[in-house]
């Protein structure tokens, strides 16, 4: 009896310890991505400049020579690495929230696709985990489909960061890159575009489900030019992981944000999550709230080399309706009341 009680106590202690270790690994995995998102590009640029001024300048010079030679690779689909996409760190990243990918329909490998991802959130954590890693099983759920998450082209001008992003299948969100993937890379490609972009990130806050979409029609025109099917994607919980200071329209804060957005391509947000050592303090770590990304039914799009504005508007309206229907169908399953309405701006 006593021996059994001691063994039981040791087992309980062991599992408690294992749980704590796993939680710390989850925190570390998320922290490294947050720091990558916020400072890796600038930090690597400064380090490279510093190395150029030291006795190790040749290393930096060789990398810069390689950078010039490799400059256009991001525009040609990048250089993905299945090894990087399958790192164990991404599974800890997934479990921190947790993040889940829900498939509703099969995707044909004979077609190409443009996924419209909503909402942006602060960092698009669901988009990254689901489509730039294999942590949620995108390769198993959509066999034969190669996902490319599109992000700011400026990120690919940053040394080291560009290579890190490309290894996950991330590409620039510009016409050259998208045209190449959809026209010269065969079929079975899926480009994930966070349609709302920086403008949408300015309005994301917990408890709010709104998307910036009414005047975002460029992705529809691209789909028509390439005959790529449109797929609405909604990520429930994306807005819940950070709290943000929202500046009202007309305020000085919103003016500064819009100037940054116009001239630099991103909008600086004042936000916070939880602290590194306690969820009761402020910090850069996102709150561990569940994120569920639902991939909707593909909308068949014809190939029209020069689509008219009327044709663009027609398929854009179909897309908006499909996104609203997707939201309404799954909102109650993922914690929202039946009365919740998706706000389309």
GROMACS .gro file of C-alpha atoms in nm:
model
  345
    1UNK     CA    1   0.000   0.000   0.000
    2UNK     CA    2   0.266   0.253   0.100
    3UNK     CA    3   0.484   0.162  -0.200
    4UNK     CA    4   0.190   0.202  -0.436
    5UNK     CA    5   0.105   0.540  -0.286
    6UNK     CA    6   0.464   0.662  -0.328
    7UNK     CA    7   0.475   0.536  -0.689
    8UNK     CA    8   0.145   0.706  -0.761
    9UNK     CA    9   0.273   1.031  -0.611
   10UNK     CA   10   0.593   1.010  -0.820
   11UNK     CA   11   0.389   0.949  -1.134
   12UNK     CA   12   0.169   1.248  -1.056
   13UNK     CA   13   0.481   1.460  -1.000
   14UNK     CA   14   0.633   1.334  -1.328
   15UNK     CA   15   0.329   1.420  -1.535
   16UNK     CA   16   0.301   1.762  -1.372
   17UNK     CA   17   0.663   1.830  -1.458
   18UNK     CA   18   0.612   1.716  -1.816
   19UNK     CA   19   0.311   1.941  -1.849
   20UNK     CA   20   0.511   2.240  -1.728
   21UNK     CA   21   0.795   2.166  -1.969
   22UNK     CA   22   0.551   2.142  -2.260
   23UNK     CA   23   0.392   2.474  -2.162
   24UNK     CA   24   0.732   2.642  -2.153
   25UNK     CA   25   0.818   2.499  -2.495
   26UNK     CA   26   0.490   2.634  -2.629
   27UNK     CA   27   0.572   2.980  -2.492
   28UNK     CA   28   0.922   2.972  -2.641
   29UNK     CA   29   0.792   2.863  -2.981
   30UNK     CA   30   0.542   3.151  -2.994
   31UNK     CA   31   0.792   3.404  -2.859
   32UNK     CA   32   1.046   3.324  -3.130
   33UNK     CA   33   0.785   3.385  -3.400
   34UNK     CA   34   0.666   3.712  -3.244
   35UNK     CA   35   1.027   3.836  -3.233
   36UNK     CA   36   1.076   3.719  -3.591
   37UNK     CA   37   0.767   3.912  -3.698
   38UNK     CA   38   0.866   4.229  -3.514
   39UNK     CA   39   1.245   4.263  -3.523
   40UNK     CA   40   1.425   3.986  -3.714
   41UNK     CA   41   1.451   4.177  -4.042
   42UNK     CA   42   1.596   4.492  -3.886
   43UNK     CA   43   1.819   4.296  -3.646
   44UNK     CA   44   1.969   4.084  -3.926
   45UNK     CA   45   2.033   4.393  -4.138
   46UNK     CA   46   2.217   4.566  -3.853
   47UNK     CA   47   2.419   4.253  -3.772
   48UNK     CA   48   2.520   4.217  -4.137
   49UNK     CA   49   2.633   4.581  -4.148
   50UNK     CA   50   2.832   4.529  -3.829
   51UNK     CA   51   3.004   4.216  -3.964
   52UNK     CA   52   3.109   4.415  -4.273
   53UNK     CA   53   3.308   4.639  -4.038
   54UNK     CA   54   3.491   4.353  -3.867
   55UNK     CA   55   3.761   4.104  -3.963
   56UNK     CA   56   3.482   3.866  -4.068
   57UNK     CA   57   3.368   4.104  -4.346
   58UNK     CA   58   3.422   3.833  -4.610
   59UNK     CA   59   3.133   3.629  -4.466
   60UNK     CA   60   2.896   3.922  -4.497
   61UNK     CA   61   3.029   4.003  -4.845
   62UNK     CA   62   2.966   3.648  -4.962
   63UNK     CA   63   2.611   3.658  -4.831
   64UNK     CA   64   2.546   3.992  -5.002
   65UNK     CA   65   2.679   3.849  -5.329
   66UNK     CA   66   2.443   3.555  -5.287
   67UNK     CA   67   2.160   3.797  -5.207
   68UNK     CA   68   2.211   3.980  -5.537
   69UNK     CA   69   2.221   3.651  -5.729
   70UNK     CA   70   1.911   3.520  -5.548
   71UNK     CA   71   1.714   3.846  -5.548
   72UNK     CA   72   1.429   3.732  -5.775
   73UNK     CA   73   1.373   3.390  -5.615
   74UNK     CA   74   1.084   3.511  -5.392
   75UNK     CA   75   0.900   3.625  -5.707
   76UNK     CA   76   0.930   3.276  -5.852
   77UNK     CA   77   0.762   3.079  -5.579
   78UNK     CA   78   1.043   3.100  -5.328
   79UNK     CA   79   1.237   2.808  -5.187
   80UNK     CA   80   1.021   2.606  -4.950
   81UNK     CA   81   1.163   2.343  -4.720
   82UNK     CA   82   0.948   2.054  -4.601
   83UNK     CA   83   1.202   2.000  -4.325
   84UNK     CA   84   1.141   2.352  -4.188
   85UNK     CA   85   0.765   2.324  -4.233
   86UNK     CA   86   0.769   2.005  -4.024
   87UNK     CA   87   0.978   2.138  -3.734
   88UNK     CA   88   0.850   2.020  -3.396
   89UNK     CA   89   0.850   2.382  -3.277
   90UNK     CA   90   0.545   2.451  -3.493
   91UNK     CA   91   0.347   2.182  -3.313
   92UNK     CA   92   0.421   2.356  -2.982
   93UNK     CA   93   0.322   2.682  -3.151
   94UNK     CA   94  -0.011   2.521  -3.255
   95UNK     CA   95  -0.082   2.381  -2.909
   96UNK     CA   96  -0.019   2.712  -2.728
   97UNK     CA   97  -0.350   2.859  -2.849
   98UNK     CA   98  -0.448   2.593  -2.981
   99UNK     CA   99  -0.485   2.646  -3.358
  100UNK     CA  100  -0.704   2.417  -3.569
  101UNK     CA  101  -0.764   2.387  -3.945
  102UNK     CA  102  -1.111   2.280  -4.061
  103UNK     CA  103  -1.164   2.144  -4.412
  104UNK     CA  104  -1.515   2.169  -4.557
  105UNK     CA  105  -1.458   2.067  -4.922
  106UNK     CA  106  -1.203   1.885  -5.134
  107UNK     CA  107  -0.976   2.083  -5.366
  108UNK     CA  108  -0.890   1.951  -5.712
  109UNK     CA  109  -0.519   1.930  -5.788
  110UNK     CA  110  -0.597   2.021  -6.150
  111UNK     CA  111  -0.697   2.374  -6.047
  112UNK     CA  112  -0.517   2.670  -5.891
  113UNK     CA  113  -0.666   2.867  -5.605
  114UNK     CA  114  -0.662   3.203  -5.431
  115UNK     CA  115  -0.762   3.176  -5.065
  116UNK     CA  116  -0.900   3.496  -4.913
  117UNK     CA  117  -0.800   3.486  -4.546
  118UNK     CA  118  -1.007   3.686  -4.292
  119UNK     CA  119  -0.956   3.858  -4.055
  120UNK     CA  120  -0.597   3.988  -4.050
  121UNK     CA  121  -0.564   4.018  -3.673
  122UNK     CA  122  -0.242   4.175  -3.544
  123UNK     CA  123   0.001   3.915  -3.683
  124UNK     CA  124  -0.208   3.667  -3.881
  125UNK     CA  125  -0.107   3.386  -3.648
  126UNK     CA  126  -0.367   3.143  -3.781
  127UNK     CA  127  -0.264   3.207  -4.141
  128UNK     CA  128   0.100   3.141  -4.059
  129UNK     CA  129   0.049   2.824  -3.854
  130UNK     CA  130  -0.205   2.666  -4.090
  131UNK     CA  131  -0.046   2.743  -4.426
  132UNK     CA  132   0.328   2.802  -4.366
  133UNK     CA  133   0.380   2.497  -4.147
  134UNK     CA  134   0.246   2.143  -4.140
  135UNK     CA  135   0.146   2.167  -3.773
  136UNK     CA  136  -0.228   2.148  -3.847
  137UNK     CA  137  -0.191   1.900  -4.132
  138UNK     CA  138  -0.265   2.117  -4.435
  139UNK     CA  139  -0.071   1.875  -4.656
  140UNK     CA  140  -0.278   1.578  -4.536
  141UNK     CA  141  -0.611   1.759  -4.550
  142UNK     CA  142  -0.549   1.897  -4.898
  143UNK     CA  143  -0.321   1.643  -5.065
  144UNK     CA  144  -0.149   1.765  -5.380
  145UNK     CA  145  -0.211   2.134  -5.296
  146UNK     CA  146   0.090   2.363  -5.241
  147UNK     CA  147  -0.002   2.659  -5.015
  148UNK     CA  148   0.181   2.991  -5.053
  149UNK     CA  149   0.111   3.250  -4.785
  150UNK     CA  150   0.151   3.598  -4.937
  151UNK     CA  151   0.296   3.876  -4.722
  152UNK     CA  152   0.455   4.221  -4.760
  153UNK     CA  153   0.714   4.233  -5.039
  154UNK     CA  154   0.936   4.449  -4.818
  155UNK     CA  155   1.007   4.151  -4.593
  156UNK     CA  156   1.197   3.986  -4.878
  157UNK     CA  157   1.445   4.273  -4.896
  158UNK     CA  158   1.563   4.189  -4.545
  159UNK     CA  159   1.868   3.958  -4.522
  160UNK     CA  160   1.821   3.620  -4.353
  161UNK     CA  161   1.452   3.696  -4.283
  162UNK     CA  162   1.374   3.648  -4.653
  163UNK     CA  163   1.530   3.301  -4.651
  164UNK     CA  164   1.350   3.206  -4.331
  165UNK     CA  165   1.015   3.314  -4.476
  166UNK     CA  166   1.071   3.138  -4.808
  167UNK     CA  167   1.151   2.811  -4.629
  168UNK     CA  168   0.791   2.807  -4.502
  169UNK     CA  169   0.640   2.866  -4.845
  170UNK     CA  170   0.580   3.239  -4.792
  171UNK     CA  171   0.592   3.466  -5.097
  172UNK     CA  172   0.556   3.841  -5.171
  173UNK     CA  173   0.202   3.969  -5.212
  174UNK     CA  174   0.267   4.141  -5.544
  175UNK     CA  175   0.150   4.085  -5.899
  176UNK     CA  176   0.480   3.943  -6.030
  177UNK     CA  177   0.493   3.672  -5.766
  178UNK     CA  178   0.126   3.577  -5.792
  179UNK     CA  179   0.134   3.576  -6.174
  180UNK     CA  180   0.434   3.344  -6.172
  181UNK     CA  181   0.283   3.094  -5.928
  182UNK     CA  182  -0.054   3.084  -6.104
  183UNK     CA  183   0.076   3.069  -6.461
  184UNK     CA  184   0.423   2.909  -6.460
  185UNK     CA  185   0.416   2.671  -6.166
  186UNK     CA  186   0.169   2.412  -6.289
  187UNK     CA  187  -0.157   2.336  -6.108
  188UNK     CA  188  -0.241   2.257  -5.745
  189UNK     CA  189  -0.116   2.594  -5.616
  190UNK     CA  190  -0.305   2.787  -5.349
  191UNK     CA  191  -0.205   3.146  -5.274
  192UNK     CA  192  -0.332   3.268  -4.938
  193UNK     CA  193  -0.395   3.644  -4.939
  194UNK     CA  194  -0.491   3.825  -4.619
  195UNK     CA  195  -0.731   4.047  -4.809
  196UNK     CA  196  -0.794   4.312  -4.543
  197UNK     CA  197  -0.423   4.383  -4.502
  198UNK     CA  198  -0.291   4.664  -4.285
  199UNK     CA  199  -0.619   4.857  -4.295
  200UNK     CA  200  -0.802   4.566  -4.135
  201UNK     CA  201  -0.538   4.520  -3.866
  202UNK     CA  202  -0.616   4.871  -3.736
  203UNK     CA  203  -0.967   4.764  -3.635
  204UNK     CA  204  -0.905   4.418  -3.493
  205UNK     CA  205  -0.997   4.384  -3.130
  206UNK     CA  206  -1.140   4.105  -2.911
  207UNK     CA  207  -1.511   4.049  -2.956
  208UNK     CA  208  -1.523   4.216  -3.297
  209UNK     CA  209  -1.582   4.026  -3.622
  210UNK     CA  210  -1.532   4.268  -3.910
  211UNK     CA  211  -1.349   4.246  -4.241
  212UNK     CA  212  -1.220   4.508  -4.483
  213UNK     CA  213  -1.350   4.375  -4.813
  214UNK     CA  214  -1.599   4.603  -4.993
  215UNK     CA  215  -1.335   4.782  -5.198
  216UNK     CA  216  -1.076   4.503  -5.204
  217UNK     CA  217  -1.122   4.359  -5.553
  218UNK     CA  218  -0.769   4.315  -5.683
  219UNK     CA  219  -0.754   3.951  -5.574
  220UNK     CA  220  -1.075   3.881  -5.770
  221UNK     CA  221  -0.926   4.037  -6.084
  222UNK     CA  222  -0.615   3.821  -6.044
  223UNK     CA  223  -0.831   3.511  -6.006
  224UNK     CA  224  -1.017   3.596  -6.327
  225UNK     CA  225  -0.700   3.662  -6.524
  226UNK     CA  226  -0.563   3.320  -6.429
  227UNK     CA  227  -0.885   3.121  -6.396
  228UNK     CA  228  -0.798   3.046  -6.033
  229UNK     CA  229  -1.086   2.944  -5.806
  230UNK     CA  230  -1.159   3.167  -5.508
  231UNK     CA  231  -1.183   3.011  -5.162
  232UNK     CA  232  -1.318   3.209  -4.864
  233UNK     CA  233  -1.139   3.138  -4.535
  234UNK     CA  234  -1.246   3.265  -4.194
  235UNK     CA  235  -1.038   3.232  -3.880
  236UNK     CA  236  -1.251   3.235  -3.567
  237UNK     CA  237  -1.052   3.370  -3.273
  238UNK     CA  238  -0.785   3.555  -3.473
  239UNK     CA  239  -0.892   3.887  -3.319
  240UNK     CA  240  -0.899   3.750  -2.965
  241UNK     CA  241  -0.526   3.693  -2.906
  242UNK     CA  242  -0.420   4.058  -2.870
  243UNK     CA  243  -0.574   4.374  -2.725
  244UNK     CA  244  -0.526   4.693  -2.924
  245UNK     CA  245  -0.571   5.065  -2.872
  246UNK     CA  246  -0.819   5.166  -3.144
  247UNK     CA  247  -0.783   5.524  -3.269
  248UNK     CA  248  -1.102   5.682  -3.395
  249UNK     CA  249  -1.128   5.810  -3.751
  250UNK     CA  250  -1.004   6.169  -3.764
  251UNK     CA  251  -0.778   6.136  -3.459
  252UNK     CA  252  -0.404   6.208  -3.477
  253UNK     CA  253  -0.327   5.846  -3.399
  254UNK     CA  254  -0.528   5.717  -3.695
  255UNK     CA  255  -0.368   5.984  -3.916
  256UNK     CA  256  -0.020   5.857  -3.827
  257UNK     CA  257  -0.123   5.496  -3.886
  258UNK     CA  258  -0.266   5.573  -4.230
  259UNK     CA  259   0.046   5.767  -4.332
  260UNK     CA  260   0.262   5.467  -4.240
  261UNK     CA  261   0.025   5.237  -4.427
  262UNK     CA  262   0.033   5.453  -4.740
  263UNK     CA  263   0.410   5.510  -4.762
  264UNK     CA  264   0.561   5.201  -4.598
  265UNK     CA  265   0.297   4.932  -4.651
  266UNK     CA  266   0.213   4.848  -4.291
  267UNK     CA  267   0.030   5.026  -4.013
  268UNK     CA  268   0.189   5.051  -3.667
  269UNK     CA  269  -0.049   4.923  -3.401
  270UNK     CA  270  -0.038   4.983  -3.028
  271UNK     CA  271  -0.122   4.643  -2.886
  272UNK     CA  272  -0.038   4.408  -2.604
  273UNK     CA  273  -0.079   4.049  -2.503
  274UNK     CA  274   0.033   3.868  -2.192
  275UNK     CA  275   0.369   3.871  -2.017
  276UNK     CA  276   0.637   3.606  -2.054
  277UNK     CA  277   0.606   3.475  -1.700
  278UNK     CA  278   0.244   3.555  -1.616
  279UNK     CA  279  -0.082   3.584  -1.804
  280UNK     CA  280  -0.182   3.861  -1.562
  281UNK     CA  281   0.086   4.103  -1.688
  282UNK     CA  282   0.123   4.285  -2.018
  283UNK     CA  283   0.372   4.171  -2.279
  284UNK     CA  284   0.426   4.067  -2.641
  285UNK     CA  285   0.303   3.710  -2.610
  286UNK     CA  286  -0.047   3.658  -2.751
  287UNK     CA  287  -0.315   3.532  -2.517
  288UNK     CA  288  -0.371   3.159  -2.543
  289UNK     CA  289  -0.714   3.176  -2.706
  290UNK     CA  290  -0.827   2.910  -2.957
  291UNK     CA  291  -0.803   2.997  -3.327
  292UNK     CA  292  -1.009   2.785  -3.568
  293UNK     CA  293  -0.952   2.843  -3.939
  294UNK     CA  294  -1.233   2.722  -4.164
  295UNK     CA  295  -1.159   2.673  -4.535
  296UNK     CA  296  -1.481   2.720  -4.730
  297UNK     CA  297  -1.617   2.593  -5.058
  298UNK     CA  298  -1.423   2.695  -5.372
  299UNK     CA  299  -1.595   2.932  -5.615
  300UNK     CA  300  -1.533   2.829  -5.976
  301UNK     CA  301  -1.382   3.122  -6.168
  302UNK     CA  302  -1.353   3.140  -6.550
  303UNK     CA  303  -1.031   3.252  -6.717
  304UNK     CA  304  -1.073   3.601  -6.863
  305UNK     CA  305  -0.754   3.770  -6.983
  306UNK     CA  306  -0.892   4.121  -6.949
  307UNK     CA  307  -1.192   4.112  -6.715
  308UNK     CA  308  -1.422   4.412  -6.716
  309UNK     CA  309  -1.511   4.597  -6.399
  310UNK     CA  310  -1.860   4.452  -6.422
  311UNK     CA  311  -1.721   4.097  -6.426
  312UNK     CA  312  -1.492   4.174  -6.133
  313UNK     CA  313  -1.781   4.322  -5.935
  314UNK     CA  314  -2.001   4.020  -6.011
  315UNK     CA  315  -1.754   3.760  -5.881
  316UNK     CA  316  -1.657   3.984  -5.589
  317UNK     CA  317  -2.023   3.991  -5.479
  318UNK     CA  318  -2.037   3.611  -5.502
  319UNK     CA  319  -1.724   3.590  -5.289
  320UNK     CA  320  -1.861   3.827  -5.022
  321UNK     CA  321  -2.185   3.628  -5.002
  322UNK     CA  322  -1.990   3.302  -4.969
  323UNK     CA  323  -1.776   3.443  -4.688
  324UNK     CA  324  -2.084   3.563  -4.495
  325UNK     CA  325  -2.252   3.223  -4.539
  326UNK     CA  326  -1.935   3.049  -4.417
  327UNK     CA  327  -1.925   3.272  -4.109
  328UNK     CA  328  -2.294   3.220  -4.032
  329UNK     CA  329  -2.271   2.843  -4.072
  330UNK     CA  330  -1.983   2.793  -3.829
  331UNK     CA  331  -2.007   3.084  -3.583
  332UNK     CA  332  -2.210   2.898  -3.320
  333UNK     CA  333  -1.978   2.596  -3.337
  334UNK     CA  334  -1.682   2.810  -3.237
  335UNK     CA  335  -1.820   3.010  -2.949
  336UNK     CA  336  -2.015   3.292  -3.110
  337UNK     CA  337  -2.387   3.356  -3.052
  338UNK     CA  338  -2.633   3.298  -3.334
  339UNK     CA  339  -2.706   3.672  -3.333
  340UNK     CA  340  -2.345   3.760  -3.423
  341UNK     CA  341  -2.317   3.933  -3.761
  342UNK     CA  342  -2.005   3.960  -3.977
  343UNK     CA  343  -1.937   4.327  -4.045
  344UNK     CA  344  -1.814   4.385  -4.402
  345UNK     CA  345  -1.646   4.724  -4.453
   0.00000   0.00000   0.00000
